[in-house]
Amino acid sequence: GYRFTDHIGAEVQYLTSLQDDEIYGAVRVNLEPLSAMTSSISALGAYAVFQGGEDAYVKVRVGFAQSEASFETDFASVSYSSADLSYGFSLGQKLGSLGSVEATYMRYPDIRVSRIDFAEDFRSDPAYNSYTTMRRDLILDVLMLGYIFQF
């Protein structure tokens, strides 16, 4: 990030899964044997940042981000993405010249995926696809605890 003043700045954030989630027995593609499915999520955003306080502080972020969810089996893979408003806030504590610790809540854009689109993208029969009962939106509300380095 970059600070224009003591209270106003800009940041870029990137969020990704450290490990793909595995969904066993999730999908049958083109009548192939039942296959495990993995999923991963990522988001990239640019934010205006407003910060109040000195050693203990509150930081509010408002900006624009793109979220992406990827699903993969042994036989097929597909990704869905969405770009929209993103926002969040942090409570932080400065640790002198060492940096600071922040607890953060972020709301990234929802990823819209319909059951029917998902079944068509995987060319699977929804009757055999237990994952097609998923919600229409993948909602990305994220809680983070992090250490912020100061350069």
Short mmCIF file of C-alpha atoms in Angstrom, two decimals:
data_model
loop_
_atom_site.label_atom_id
_atom_site.label_comp_id
_atom_site.label_asym_id
_atom_site.label_seq_id
_atom_site.Cartn_x
_atom_site.Cartn_y
_atom_site.Cartn_z
CA GLY A 1 0.00 0.00 0.00
CA TYR A 2 0.85 3.66 -0.21
CA ARG A 3 -0.06 6.49 2.17
CA PHE A 4 -0.92 9.90 0.73
CA THR A 5 -1.47 11.40 4.21
CA ASP A 6 -1.51 10.03 7.78
CA HIS A 7 -5.14 8.96 7.28
CA ILE A 8 -5.62 8.31 3.54
CA GLY A 9 -3.92 5.72 1.36
CA ALA A 10 -4.30 3.06 -1.33
CA GLU A 11 -3.76 -0.71 -1.20
CA VAL A 12 -3.75 -3.68 -3.52
CA GLN A 13 -4.74 -7.08 -2.05
CA TYR A 14 -4.40 -10.60 -3.38
CA LEU A 15 -6.12 -13.53 -1.67
CA THR A 16 -5.77 -17.19 -2.60
CA SER A 17 -6.37 -20.64 -1.16
CA LEU A 18 -3.20 -22.10 0.33
CA GLN A 19 -4.52 -25.56 -0.50
CA ASP A 20 -7.31 -26.73 -2.78
CA ASP A 21 -10.41 -28.02 -1.02
CA GLU A 22 -11.22 -31.62 -1.94
CA ILE A 23 -14.80 -32.71 -2.46
CA TYR A 24 -14.85 -36.51 -2.71
CA GLY A 25 -17.33 -38.35 -4.90
CA ALA A 26 -18.65 -35.02 -6.06
CA VAL A 27 -19.31 -35.40 -9.75
CA ARG A 28 -19.79 -37.97 -12.49
CA VAL A 29 -18.70 -36.58 -15.88
CA ASN A 30 -19.90 -38.18 -19.12
CA LEU A 31 -20.72 -41.40 -17.22
CA GLU A 32 -17.04 -41.79 -16.19
CA PRO A 33 -16.43 -43.26 -12.74
CA LEU A 34 -17.25 -40.98 -9.82
CA SER A 35 -14.40 -38.49 -9.50
CA ALA A 36 -13.14 -36.35 -6.63
CA MET A 37 -13.41 -32.63 -7.21
CA THR A 38 -11.06 -29.90 -5.97
CA SER A 39 -11.95 -26.24 -5.64
CA SER A 40 -9.88 -23.11 -5.11
CA ILE A 41 -10.76 -19.45 -4.63
CA SER A 42 -8.81 -16.25 -5.30
CA ALA A 43 -9.46 -12.50 -5.31
CA LEU A 44 -7.53 -9.42 -6.43
CA GLY A 45 -8.58 -5.88 -5.52
CA ALA A 46 -7.55 -2.22 -5.37
CA TYR A 47 -8.75 -0.11 -2.44
CA ALA A 48 -8.94 3.42 -1.09
CA VAL A 49 -7.94 3.21 2.59
CA PHE A 50 -9.05 5.47 5.43
CA GLN A 51 -7.24 5.04 8.77
CA GLY A 52 -7.95 6.59 12.17
CA GLY A 53 -5.94 6.31 15.37
CA GLU A 54 -2.26 6.22 16.26
CA ASP A 55 -0.74 3.09 17.86
CA ALA A 56 -4.12 1.34 18.01
CA TYR A 57 -6.09 2.06 14.83
CA VAL A 58 -9.11 1.30 12.68
CA LYS A 59 -8.71 0.99 8.91
CA VAL A 60 -11.61 1.02 6.40
CA ARG A 61 -11.15 -0.21 2.81
CA VAL A 62 -13.47 0.43 -0.14
CA GLY A 63 -12.61 -0.57 -3.68
CA PHE A 64 -13.06 -2.81 -6.67
CA ALA A 65 -12.07 -6.49 -6.82
CA GLN A 66 -12.35 -9.59 -8.95
CA SER A 67 -13.11 -12.96 -7.35
CA GLU A 68 -12.58 -16.33 -9.02
CA ALA A 69 -13.53 -19.89 -8.10
CA SER A 70 -12.08 -22.91 -9.93
CA PHE A 71 -13.40 -26.47 -9.88
CA GLU A 72 -11.50 -29.45 -11.27
CA THR A 73 -11.98 -33.21 -11.60
CA ASP A 74 -9.89 -35.85 -13.35
CA PHE A 75 -12.03 -35.27 -16.46
CA ALA A 76 -12.90 -31.55 -16.58
CA SER A 77 -12.25 -28.13 -15.07
CA VAL A 78 -14.06 -24.81 -15.06
CA SER A 79 -13.65 -21.35 -13.50
CA TYR A 80 -16.21 -18.68 -12.66
CA SER A 81 -15.42 -15.06 -11.81
CA SER A 82 -17.09 -11.84 -10.80
CA ALA A 83 -15.91 -8.23 -10.49
CA ASP A 84 -17.67 -5.71 -8.25
CA LEU A 85 -17.46 -3.49 -5.18
CA SER A 86 -15.39 -4.86 -2.30
CA TYR A 87 -15.00 -3.49 1.22
CA GLY A 88 -13.75 -4.27 4.69
CA PHE A 89 -12.23 -3.00 7.90
CA SER A 90 -9.30 -3.79 10.19
CA LEU A 91 -8.45 -3.28 13.83
CA GLY A 92 -4.71 -2.92 14.23
CA GLN A 93 -1.94 -2.37 16.73
CA LYS A 94 1.39 -0.82 15.73
CA LEU A 95 4.52 -2.52 17.10
CA GLY A 96 6.90 0.41 16.75
CA SER A 97 9.24 0.24 13.77
CA LEU A 98 8.63 -3.54 13.50
CA GLY A 99 5.27 -3.14 11.76
CA SER A 100 1.77 -3.90 13.04
CA VAL A 101 -0.73 -6.69 13.67
CA GLU A 102 -4.20 -6.47 12.09
CA ALA A 103 -7.45 -8.39 12.43
CA THR A 104 -9.36 -7.87 9.17
CA TYR A 105 -12.82 -8.56 7.77
CA MET A 106 -13.15 -8.33 3.96
CA ARG A 107 -16.16 -8.78 1.71
CA TYR A 108 -15.14 -9.74 -1.83
CA PRO A 109 -17.54 -9.91 -4.82
CA ASP A 110 -19.94 -12.88 -4.85
CA ILE A 111 -19.34 -15.45 -7.57
CA ARG A 112 -22.56 -16.37 -9.34
CA VAL A 113 -22.85 -20.04 -10.31
CA SER A 114 -26.14 -21.72 -11.16
CA ARG A 115 -26.75 -25.44 -10.75
CA ILE A 116 -27.63 -25.82 -14.40
CA ASP A 117 -24.56 -23.91 -15.67
CA PHE A 118 -22.34 -25.96 -13.38
CA ALA A 119 -23.82 -29.24 -14.67
CA GLU A 120 -23.51 -28.08 -18.30
CA ASP A 121 -19.92 -26.88 -17.85
CA PHE A 122 -18.96 -30.28 -16.47
CA ARG A 123 -21.16 -32.05 -19.01
CA SER A 124 -22.54 -34.04 -16.12
CA ASP A 125 -25.92 -35.41 -15.24
CA PRO A 126 -27.33 -33.33 -12.36
CA ALA A 127 -28.99 -36.48 -10.99
CA TYR A 128 -25.51 -37.87 -10.26
CA ASN A 129 -23.88 -34.59 -9.35
CA SER A 130 -24.16 -33.94 -5.62
CA TYR A 131 -22.36 -30.60 -6.01
CA THR A 132 -25.14 -29.15 -8.21
CA THR A 133 -27.18 -28.54 -5.04
CA MET A 134 -24.83 -25.63 -4.24
CA ARG A 135 -26.14 -22.12 -3.70
CA ARG A 136 -26.49 -19.77 -6.61
CA ASP A 137 -23.76 -17.48 -5.20
CA LEU A 138 -20.42 -18.30 -3.63
CA ILE A 139 -20.15 -15.64 -0.94
CA LEU A 140 -16.63 -14.50 -0.03
CA ASP A 141 -16.65 -13.10 3.51
CA VAL A 142 -13.11 -13.44 4.85
CA LEU A 143 -11.66 -13.00 8.34
CA MET A 144 -7.87 -12.62 8.47
CA LEU A 145 -5.21 -12.08 11.11
CA GLY A 146 -2.00 -10.71 9.69
CA TYR A 147 1.30 -9.03 10.28
CA ILE A 148 1.98 -5.85 8.30
CA PHE A 149 5.64 -5.12 7.49
CA GLN A 150 6.72 -1.48 7.27
CA PHE A 151 9.35 -0.48 4.71
#
